Tab-separated table of C-alpha atoms (C1' of nucleotides) in Angstrom:
chain	number	residue	atom	x	y	z
A	1	MET	CA	7.279	-7.835	-37.354
A	2	ALA	CA	8.197	-6.911	-33.785
A	3	SER	CA	11.644	-5.488	-33.710
A	4	ARG	CA	13.842	-6.501	-31.228
A	5	SER	CA	13.209	-3.664	-29.179
A	6	THR	CA	9.550	-4.143	-28.799
A	7	GLN	CA	10.357	-7.571	-27.987
A	8	ILE	CA	11.836	-6.524	-24.758
A	9	LEU	CA	9.752	-3.630	-24.239
A	10	GLU	CA	6.779	-6.140	-24.441
A	11	ALA	CA	8.650	-8.169	-22.014
A	12	ALA	CA	9.661	-5.509	-19.869
A	13	ALA	CA	5.576	-4.507	-19.575
A	14	ARG	CA	5.130	-8.496	-18.296
A	15	VAL	CA	8.339	-8.926	-15.741
A	16	ILE	CA	6.880	-5.058	-14.452
A	17	ALA	CA	3.603	-6.629	-13.950
A	18	ARG	CA	5.438	-9.537	-12.234
A	19	ARG	CA	7.584	-8.281	-10.262
A	20	GLY	CA	7.124	-4.139	-10.223
A	21	VAL	CA	9.309	-1.748	-11.018
A	22	ARG	CA	12.096	-1.550	-8.463
A	23	GLY	CA	11.947	-6.032	-8.940
A	24	LEU	CA	12.938	-5.873	-12.336
A	25	ARG	CA	16.388	-7.379	-12.998
A	26	VAL	CA	17.885	-7.073	-16.362
A	27	GLU	CA	19.181	-10.709	-16.048
A	28	GLU	CA	15.340	-11.364	-15.520
A	29	LEU	CA	14.182	-9.327	-18.313
A	30	ALA	CA	16.441	-10.911	-20.354
A	31	ALA	CA	15.619	-14.309	-19.558
A	32	GLU	CA	11.878	-13.324	-20.421
A	33	ALA	CA	12.821	-11.929	-23.611
A	34	GLY	CA	14.923	-14.635	-24.584
A	35	VAL	CA	17.941	-13.069	-25.288
A	36	SER	CA	21.427	-11.993	-23.575
A	37	THR	CA	21.441	-9.244	-20.633
A	38	ALA	CA	24.417	-7.690	-23.354
A	39	LEU	CA	21.423	-7.049	-25.952
A	40	ILE	CA	19.389	-5.316	-23.561
A	41	TYR	CA	22.218	-2.500	-22.748
A	42	TYR	CA	22.872	-2.588	-26.214
A	43	HIS	CA	19.421	-1.821	-26.816
A	44	PHE	CA	18.932	0.564	-24.210
A	45	LYS	CA	21.576	1.862	-22.550
A	46	ASP	CA	20.918	1.265	-18.742
A	47	ARG	CA	18.413	0.119	-16.261
A	48	THR	CA	16.801	3.176	-16.290
A	49	GLY	CA	16.333	3.547	-19.795
A	50	VAL	CA	14.498	0.487	-19.734
A	51	LEU	CA	12.604	1.604	-17.258
A	52	ARG	CA	11.343	5.007	-19.396
A	53	GLN	CA	10.773	3.584	-22.567
A	54	THR	CA	8.916	0.829	-21.018
A	55	LEU	CA	6.557	3.382	-19.370
A	56	ALA	CA	6.275	5.235	-22.406
A	57	PHE	CA	5.657	1.482	-23.668
A	58	ILE	CA	2.833	0.821	-21.552
A	59	SER	CA	0.634	4.244	-21.306
A	60	ASP	CA	0.672	4.120	-25.498
A	61	ARG	CA	-0.737	1.121	-25.298
A	62	ALA	CA	-3.335	1.985	-22.617
A	63	GLU	CA	-4.635	4.768	-24.944
A	64	ARG	CA	-4.954	2.085	-27.699
A	65	TYR	CA	-7.262	-0.085	-25.845
A	66	THR	CA	-9.224	2.955	-24.683
A	67	THR	CA	-10.364	3.850	-27.429
A	68	ASP	CA	-10.436	0.327	-29.369
A	69	ARG	CA	-14.305	-0.020	-30.050
A	70	ASP	CA	-15.832	0.435	-33.440
A	71	PRO	CA	-16.999	-1.956	-34.877
A	72	ASP	CA	-19.643	-0.071	-36.321
A	73	ASP	CA	-22.825	-1.413	-34.952
A	74	SER	CA	-24.584	-1.117	-31.540
A	75	PRO	CA	-23.812	2.839	-30.505
A	76	LEU	CA	-23.422	2.723	-27.045
A	77	THR	CA	-25.399	5.199	-24.616
A	78	PRO	CA	-22.913	8.097	-22.699
A	79	ARG	CA	-24.042	6.398	-19.545
A	80	GLN	CA	-22.849	3.075	-21.017
A	81	GLU	CA	-20.109	4.475	-22.220
A	82	LEU	CA	-19.001	6.349	-18.888
A	83	GLU	CA	-18.974	2.847	-17.391
A	84	GLU	CA	-17.583	1.048	-20.035
A	85	SER	CA	-14.470	3.458	-20.023
A	86	LEU	CA	-14.208	3.274	-15.986
A	87	LEU	CA	-14.572	-0.741	-15.720
A	88	LEU	CA	-11.965	-0.644	-18.623
A	89	GLU	CA	-9.269	-0.817	-16.168
A	90	LEU	CA	-10.576	-3.376	-14.203
A	91	GLN	CA	-10.682	-6.411	-15.971
A	92	ASP	CA	-8.365	-9.577	-15.011
A	93	THR	CA	-6.740	-9.825	-18.224
A	94	ALA	CA	-2.694	-9.735	-18.611
A	95	GLN	CA	-2.456	-6.692	-20.493
A	96	VAL	CA	-4.998	-4.507	-18.429
A	97	ARG	CA	-3.254	-5.771	-15.420
A	98	GLU	CA	0.077	-5.180	-16.915
A	99	ASN	CA	-0.874	-1.535	-17.273
A	100	SER	CA	-2.423	-1.247	-13.896
A	101	ALA	CA	0.553	-2.644	-12.398
A	102	ALA	CA	2.706	-0.248	-13.802
A	103	TRP	CA	0.039	2.851	-13.291
A	104	GLY	CA	0.297	1.756	-9.848
A	105	GLU	CA	3.850	1.668	-9.358
A	106	LEU	CA	4.235	4.919	-11.259
A	107	ARG	CA	2.314	6.320	-8.810
A	108	ALA	CA	3.921	4.847	-6.158
A	109	SER	CA	7.383	5.681	-6.959
A	110	ALA	CA	6.370	9.470	-7.741
A	111	VAL	CA	6.303	10.045	-4.049
A	112	PHE	CA	10.049	9.597	-3.982
A	113	ASP	CA	10.675	10.749	-6.916
A	114	GLU	CA	9.992	14.224	-7.921
A	115	VAL	CA	10.780	13.940	-11.736
A	116	LEU	CA	8.377	11.592	-12.566
A	117	ARG	CA	5.728	13.495	-11.035
A	118	GLU	CA	5.053	16.445	-13.608
A	119	ASP	CA	4.076	13.793	-16.507
A	120	LEU	CA	2.052	11.987	-14.021
A	121	ALA	CA	0.174	14.874	-12.590
A	122	ARG	CA	-0.428	15.524	-16.404
A	123	ALA	CA	-1.740	12.545	-17.574
A	124	THR	CA	-3.886	12.258	-14.174
A	125	LEU	CA	-5.615	15.504	-15.240
A	126	ASP	CA	-6.303	14.471	-19.144
A	127	TRP	CA	-8.218	11.361	-17.624
A	128	ILE	CA	-9.803	13.765	-14.855
A	129	GLN	CA	-11.286	15.467	-17.872
A	130	GLU	CA	-12.083	12.405	-19.907
A	131	VAL	CA	-14.204	11.387	-17.042
A	132	ALA	CA	-16.097	14.465	-16.681
A	133	ALA	CA	-16.680	14.753	-20.279
A	134	LEU	CA	-18.431	11.609	-20.584
A	135	LEU	CA	-20.550	12.498	-16.811
A	136	GLY	CA	-21.516	15.685	-19.058
A	137	ARG	CA	-22.494	13.276	-21.424
A	138	VAL	CA	-25.046	12.249	-19.294
A	139	LEU	CA	-25.627	14.984	-17.372
A	140	PRO	CA	-25.959	17.722	-19.568
A	141	MET	CA	-26.293	21.166	-18.092
A	142	THR	CA	-24.473	20.333	-14.795
A	143	PRO	CA	-21.658	22.578	-13.429
A	144	ALA	CA	-18.066	22.136	-14.741
A	145	SER	CA	-16.951	22.293	-11.087
A	146	LEU	CA	-19.111	19.316	-9.745
A	147	LEU	CA	-18.551	17.056	-12.951
A	148	ALA	CA	-14.954	17.827	-12.436
A	149	ALA	CA	-14.803	17.101	-8.605
A	150	ALA	CA	-17.433	13.484	-9.685
A	151	ALA	CA	-14.513	12.584	-12.255
A	152	GLU	CA	-11.644	13.107	-9.690
A	153	ARG	CA	-13.150	11.071	-6.946
A	154	LEU	CA	-13.883	8.278	-9.521
A	155	THR	CA	-10.660	8.343	-10.868
A	156	ALA	CA	-9.056	8.559	-7.558
A	157	LEU	CA	-11.601	5.457	-6.563
A	158	LEU	CA	-10.485	3.098	-9.284
A	159	GLU	CA	-7.052	3.518	-8.475
A	160	GLY	CA	-7.880	2.387	-5.011
A	161	LEU	CA	-9.622	-0.244	-5.938
A	162	SER	CA	-7.002	-1.263	-8.515
A	163	MET	CA	-4.458	-1.688	-5.908
A	164	ARG	CA	-6.351	-3.233	-3.799
A	165	TRP	CA	-7.055	-6.064	-6.543
A	166	LEU	CA	-3.521	-6.084	-7.488
A	167	SER	CA	-2.419	-6.559	-3.921
A	168	GLY	CA	-5.016	-9.538	-3.518
A	169	GLY	CA	-7.518	-7.912	-1.127
A	170	THR	CA	-9.977	-7.398	-3.174
A	171	GLY	CA	-11.652	-10.147	-5.927
A	172	ILE	CA	-12.175	-8.325	-9.153
A	173	GLY	CA	-15.940	-8.977	-9.919
A	174	HIS	CA	-16.596	-7.189	-6.165
A	175	ALA	CA	-13.953	-4.383	-7.177
A	176	ARG	CA	-16.441	-4.188	-10.616
A	177	ASP	CA	-19.684	-3.928	-8.267
A	178	LEU	CA	-18.313	-1.572	-6.176
A	179	MET	CA	-16.968	0.593	-9.133
A	180	ARG	CA	-20.431	0.660	-10.754
A	181	GLY	CA	-21.757	1.444	-7.196
A	182	ALA	CA	-20.190	4.414	-6.875
A	183	ILE	CA	-20.613	5.858	-10.176
A	184	ASP	CA	-24.471	5.368	-9.627
A	185	ALA	CA	-24.160	7.193	-6.188
A	186	GLU	CA	-22.098	9.615	-7.957
A	187	LEU	CA	-24.584	10.290	-10.937
A	188	ALA	CA	-27.614	10.463	-8.099
A	189	GLY	CA	-25.143	13.249	-6.317
A	190	LEU	CA	-25.380	15.259	-9.476
A	191	ARG	CA	-28.766	15.136	-10.200
A	192	GLN	CA	-30.093	16.657	-6.476
A	193	ASN	CA	-27.931	19.644	-7.485
B	1	MET	CA	10.744	4.479	27.950
B	2	ALA	CA	10.493	3.016	24.039
B	3	SER	CA	12.398	-0.322	23.247
B	4	ARG	CA	14.831	-0.809	20.968
B	5	SER	CA	12.744	-2.830	18.541
B	6	THR	CA	10.308	0.449	18.974
B	7	GLN	CA	12.746	2.582	18.504
B	8	ILE	CA	13.531	0.984	15.343
B	9	LEU	CA	10.225	0.824	13.643
B	10	GLU	CA	10.135	4.215	14.211
B	11	ALA	CA	13.041	5.123	12.529
B	12	ALA	CA	11.746	2.436	9.441
B	13	ALA	CA	8.805	4.435	9.439
B	14	ARG	CA	10.823	7.924	8.909
B	15	VAL	CA	12.872	5.706	6.287
B	16	ILE	CA	10.033	4.268	4.177
B	17	ALA	CA	8.418	7.921	4.020
B	18	ARG	CA	11.421	9.126	2.832
B	19	ARG	CA	12.589	6.590	0.619
B	20	GLY	CA	9.766	4.487	0.239
B	21	VAL	CA	9.979	0.605	0.698
B	22	ARG	CA	11.969	-0.017	-2.295
B	23	GLY	CA	14.156	2.446	-1.377
B	24	LEU	CA	15.226	1.148	2.583
B	25	ARG	CA	18.655	0.132	3.227
B	26	VAL	CA	18.977	-1.653	6.333
B	27	GLU	CA	22.270	0.254	6.391
B	28	GLU	CA	20.162	3.729	6.144
B	29	LEU	CA	17.780	2.246	8.951
B	30	ALA	CA	20.245	1.471	11.236
B	31	ALA	CA	22.130	4.822	10.699
B	32	GLU	CA	18.532	6.647	11.346
B	33	ALA	CA	18.016	4.404	14.276
B	34	GLY	CA	21.517	4.968	15.153
B	35	VAL	CA	22.204	1.368	16.056
B	36	SER	CA	24.110	-1.266	14.160
B	37	THR	CA	23.183	-3.064	11.271
B	38	ALA	CA	23.498	-6.495	13.242
B	39	LEU	CA	20.845	-5.381	15.771
B	40	ILE	CA	18.064	-4.813	13.361
B	41	TYR	CA	19.222	-8.494	12.351
B	42	TYR	CA	19.115	-9.908	15.600
B	43	HIS	CA	15.808	-7.774	16.452
B	44	PHE	CA	13.878	-8.765	13.385
B	45	LYS	CA	15.355	-11.951	11.646
B	46	ASP	CA	15.388	-10.222	8.162
B	47	ARG	CA	14.575	-7.045	5.443
B	48	THR	CA	11.012	-8.841	5.358
B	49	GLY	CA	10.385	-8.869	9.172
B	50	VAL	CA	11.366	-5.177	9.644
B	51	LEU	CA	8.909	-3.994	6.995
B	52	ARG	CA	6.320	-6.893	8.172
B	53	GLN	CA	6.617	-5.379	11.719
B	54	THR	CA	6.610	-2.028	10.271
B	55	LEU	CA	3.421	-2.569	8.923
B	56	ALA	CA	1.478	-3.327	12.054
B	57	PHE	CA	3.571	-0.770	13.572
B	58	ILE	CA	2.038	1.577	11.390
B	59	SER	CA	-1.533	0.893	11.471
B	60	ASP	CA	-1.373	0.562	15.499
B	61	ARG	CA	-0.023	4.131	15.453
B	62	ALA	CA	-2.864	5.113	12.943
B	63	GLU	CA	-5.517	3.728	15.216
B	64	ARG	CA	-4.119	5.202	17.908
B	65	TYR	CA	-4.318	8.653	16.758
B	66	THR	CA	-7.408	8.237	15.438
B	67	THR	CA	-8.838	7.157	18.865
B	68	ASP	CA	-7.189	9.747	20.460
B	69	ARG	CA	-9.497	12.365	21.587
B	70	ASP	CA	-11.845	12.627	24.742
B	71	PRO	CA	-10.753	15.655	26.839
B	72	ASP	CA	-14.179	14.779	28.401
B	73	ASP	CA	-15.888	18.022	27.019
B	74	SER	CA	-17.956	18.042	23.793
B	75	PRO	CA	-19.218	14.428	22.626
B	76	LEU	CA	-19.125	14.632	18.580
B	77	THR	CA	-22.492	13.211	16.493
B	78	PRO	CA	-22.147	10.267	14.513
B	79	ARG	CA	-21.712	12.083	11.739
B	80	GLN	CA	-19.470	14.197	13.327
B	81	GLU	CA	-17.293	10.905	14.282
B	82	LEU	CA	-17.422	9.280	10.613
B	83	GLU	CA	-16.064	12.685	9.181
B	84	GLU	CA	-13.450	12.911	11.792
B	85	SER	CA	-11.980	9.464	11.466
B	86	LEU	CA	-12.079	9.785	7.715
B	87	LEU	CA	-10.346	13.131	7.510
B	88	LEU	CA	-7.881	12.189	10.167
B	89	GLU	CA	-5.849	10.387	7.854
B	90	LEU	CA	-5.157	13.512	5.192
B	91	GLN	CA	-3.650	16.224	7.145
B	92	ASP	CA	-0.564	17.575	6.353
B	93	THR	CA	1.257	16.953	9.589
B	94	ALA	CA	4.766	14.617	9.933
B	95	GLN	CA	3.192	11.735	11.647
B	96	VAL	CA	0.253	11.624	9.337
B	97	ARG	CA	2.370	11.668	6.327
B	98	GLU	CA	4.416	9.300	7.399
B	99	ASN	CA	1.947	6.927	7.752
B	100	SER	CA	0.270	8.074	4.585
B	101	ALA	CA	3.483	7.804	2.317
B	102	ALA	CA	4.182	4.102	4.330
B	103	TRP	CA	0.903	3.192	4.166
B	104	GLY	CA	0.713	3.310	0.105
B	105	GLU	CA	4.049	1.925	-0.013
B	106	LEU	CA	3.143	-1.187	1.648
B	107	ARG	CA	-0.010	-1.453	-0.324
B	108	ALA	CA	1.831	-1.097	-3.498
B	109	SER	CA	4.950	-3.491	-2.196
B	110	ALA	CA	2.581	-6.218	-1.526
B	111	VAL	CA	1.356	-6.108	-5.359
B	112	PHE	CA	4.579	-7.888	-5.733
B	113	ASP	CA	5.025	-9.710	-2.393
B	114	GLU	CA	3.016	-12.398	-1.330
B	115	VAL	CA	4.237	-11.986	2.044
B	116	LEU	CA	3.106	-8.734	2.861
B	117	ARG	CA	-0.433	-9.651	1.903
B	118	GLU	CA	-1.860	-11.200	4.208
B	119	ASP	CA	-1.351	-8.503	6.863
B	120	LEU	CA	-2.301	-5.928	4.806
B	121	ALA	CA	-5.623	-7.548	3.718
B	122	ARG	CA	-6.508	-8.143	7.687
B	123	ALA	CA	-5.503	-4.545	8.702
B	124	THR	CA	-7.272	-3.572	5.852
B	125	LEU	CA	-10.495	-5.275	6.737
B	126	ASP	CA	-10.316	-3.927	10.026
B	127	TRP	CA	-10.440	-0.452	8.867
B	128	ILE	CA	-13.094	-1.328	6.766
B	129	GLN	CA	-15.256	-2.475	9.359
B	130	GLU	CA	-14.311	0.266	11.547
B	131	VAL	CA	-15.836	2.582	8.972
B	132	ALA	CA	-18.621	0.164	8.410
B	133	ALA	CA	-19.233	0.421	12.063
B	134	LEU	CA	-19.179	4.237	12.160
B	135	LEU	CA	-21.714	4.365	8.938
B	136	GLY	CA	-24.296	1.962	10.643
B	137	ARG	CA	-24.049	4.605	14.121
B	138	VAL	CA	-25.163	7.247	11.770
B	139	LEU	CA	-27.890	5.100	9.904
B	140	PRO	CA	-29.053	2.599	11.983
B	141	MET	CA	-30.891	-0.179	10.326
B	142	THR	CA	-28.767	-0.212	7.555
B	143	PRO	CA	-28.355	-3.581	6.059
B	144	ALA	CA	-24.602	-4.634	6.578
B	145	SER	CA	-23.545	-5.457	3.007
B	146	LEU	CA	-24.698	-2.032	2.203
B	147	LEU	CA	-22.825	-0.361	5.360
B	148	ALA	CA	-19.653	-2.794	4.043
B	149	ALA	CA	-20.125	-1.932	0.147
B	150	ALA	CA	-20.055	1.918	1.128
B	151	ALA	CA	-16.953	1.522	3.871
B	152	GLU	CA	-15.021	-0.160	0.736
B	153	ARG	CA	-15.714	2.315	-1.178
B	154	LEU	CA	-15.021	5.396	1.082
B	155	THR	CA	-11.408	3.481	2.604
B	156	ALA	CA	-10.456	2.949	-1.115
B	157	LEU	CA	-11.306	6.492	-2.555
B	158	LEU	CA	-9.252	7.859	1.057
B	159	GLU	CA	-6.105	5.714	-0.256
B	160	GLY	CA	-6.397	6.645	-4.022
B	161	LEU	CA	-6.647	10.434	-2.616
B	162	SER	CA	-3.578	10.158	-0.163
B	163	MET	CA	-1.524	8.659	-3.359
B	164	ARG	CA	-2.794	12.246	-5.305
B	165	TRP	CA	-1.758	13.969	-1.957
B	166	LEU	CA	1.747	12.366	-1.612
B	167	SER	CA	2.424	12.371	-5.623
B	168	GLY	CA	1.692	16.003	-5.482
B	169	GLY	CA	-0.947	16.070	-7.605
B	170	THR	CA	-3.673	17.311	-5.610
B	171	GLY	CA	-3.461	19.732	-2.708
B	172	ILE	CA	-4.289	18.529	0.876
B	173	GLY	CA	-7.222	21.196	1.276
B	174	HIS	CA	-8.937	20.085	-2.254
B	175	ALA	CA	-8.506	16.377	-1.171
B	176	ARG	CA	-10.819	17.334	2.017
B	177	ASP	CA	-13.182	18.715	0.200
B	178	LEU	CA	-13.524	15.358	-2.058
B	179	MET	CA	-13.495	12.656	1.071
B	180	ARG	CA	-16.326	15.706	2.652
B	181	GLY	CA	-18.046	15.078	-0.906
B	182	ALA	CA	-17.769	11.305	-0.850
B	183	ILE	CA	-18.865	11.046	1.783
B	184	ASP	CA	-22.124	13.485	1.728
B	185	ALA	CA	-22.970	11.107	-1.481
B	186	GLU	CA	-22.781	7.861	-0.047
B	187	LEU	CA	-24.766	8.547	3.240
B	188	ALA	CA	-26.918	10.194	0.295
B	189	GLY	CA	-27.172	6.523	-1.184
B	190	LEU	CA	-27.812	4.871	2.094
B	191	ARG	CA	-30.660	6.541	2.692
B	192	GLN	CA	-32.190	5.696	-0.294
B	193	ASN	CA	-32.827	2.611	0.234
C	1	DG	C1'	21.709	-6.856	23.406
C	2	DT	C1'	24.851	-4.480	20.729
C	3	DC	C1'	29.235	-3.915	18.523
C	4	DT	C1'	32.875	-4.682	14.730
C	5	DA	C1'	34.428	-6.936	11.102
C	6	DT	C1'	33.692	-10.183	7.467
C	7	DA	C1'	31.200	-13.179	4.396
C	8	DT	C1'	27.850	-13.917	0.989
C	9	DT	C1'	24.732	-12.967	-2.209
C	10	DC	C1'	23.010	-10.333	-6.019
C	11	DC	C1'	22.776	-7.660	-9.991
C	12	DG	C1'	24.082	-3.634	-12.964
C	13	DA	C1'	27.609	-2.994	-16.055
C	14	DT	C1'	31.040	-3.807	-19.662
C	15	DA	C1'	34.675	-6.622	-22.408
C	16	DG	C1'	35.909	-9.236	-26.382
C	17	DA	C1'	34.668	-12.684	-29.797
C	18	DC	C1'	31.989	-14.157	-33.122
D	1	DG	C1'	23.519	-7.124	-33.860
D	2	DT	C1'	23.916	-10.582	-30.490
D	3	DC	C1'	26.627	-13.650	-27.220
D	4	DT	C1'	29.763	-15.806	-23.753
D	5	DA	C1'	32.350	-14.538	-19.560
D	6	DT	C1'	33.033	-11.796	-15.931
D	7	DC	C1'	34.209	-8.105	-13.326
D	8	DG	C1'	33.095	-4.502	-9.614
D	9	DG	C1'	29.892	-2.209	-6.115
D	10	DA	C1'	26.236	-2.536	-3.243
D	11	DA	C1'	23.388	-4.438	-0.112
D	12	DT	C1'	21.730	-8.438	2.858
D	13	DA	C1'	23.224	-11.092	6.617
D	14	DT	C1'	26.448	-13.820	9.830
D	15	DA	C1'	30.524	-14.572	13.088
D	16	DG	C1'	32.163	-13.897	16.934
D	17	DA	C1'	34.014	-11.117	20.698
D	18	DC	C1'	32.111	-7.822	24.534
DNA sequence: GTCTATATTCCGATAGAC
DNA sequence: GTCTATCGGAATATAGAC
């Protein structure tokens, strides 16, 4: 059912995960998708068009796997939900790797590209608020500002760990341990207030 | 006294901070350094060589401004030294911005470039060990593995916050507050063991 | 060591047939 | 819609003089 465009975007996500945004070559993308380069220009106008649509495609997909979880059986505790949500981004699967790599690329590119900044800031804020809400469910009655600060730290740490994982410095298991440790530490800190 | 190589590396740090690793053109680097492109190849073999040595240069420089502090008056407490060391990387000065931007770029590039991985991993490890040592001076008798884990989290968080600051999502003052909060949280966590 | 050419490679983009 | 073939520009890298 996947249309040609979708097929190309899926291939683009794989290529970006492998080579980065800057490393994406239209020719390699064509080979990965099993089509000619001309067809890519036909569907996406130019290389930038491919990039833009691929990033949109990827963030769609990330939202989808984040919420994929309700085979109506075991309901999670708030604490489990929090941990689950954060550790979801630290898994060695092709899809998560692709998404994380793309996110990291986006973040890094935004440092030098004003155009990307706004979208990225908005997406980050949404994410922080989501995590703050999860924290709030674990520890109700906690002041919102403290929840927000903890959520900012946890998400920023996750981005940092994710980059270290992808850049080969840290094993995925170790990164997950560190993340769990940080959740413990933040919850302990919040309880002390 | 700055040798030609040093002069080129300083220029490279500036260009990377401005355009990113991805955006570094040998020709632009040559212009920035006030030399010919050929000279760059003479000194650094190829573009990757420039990148590698710039990474080394930058981490050197970071260590140097980290330890620049002994007009023999007020000796710092271990706790102050720790905070100082970490917050040094979150200052809105040209040099820190340059170092942070370049570091972030190298980290992001290493995800897709095997050649950069090893150097980056070594520099990261050194940094973690340095922070672990500072933590150990604040809390002697703490098991080394716990110190190392806390140091890994603090440094990874710092990288994450740094990227958010540079990509415009987080103000520098707020980032510093978050970092201080994390130090408190980690020290509290370590004390509980 | 340093420069001025210039070679070489790579890659985005298009023309035109089917 | 899709392909084959190719152009043109940009960027890396080298040759050779000084």
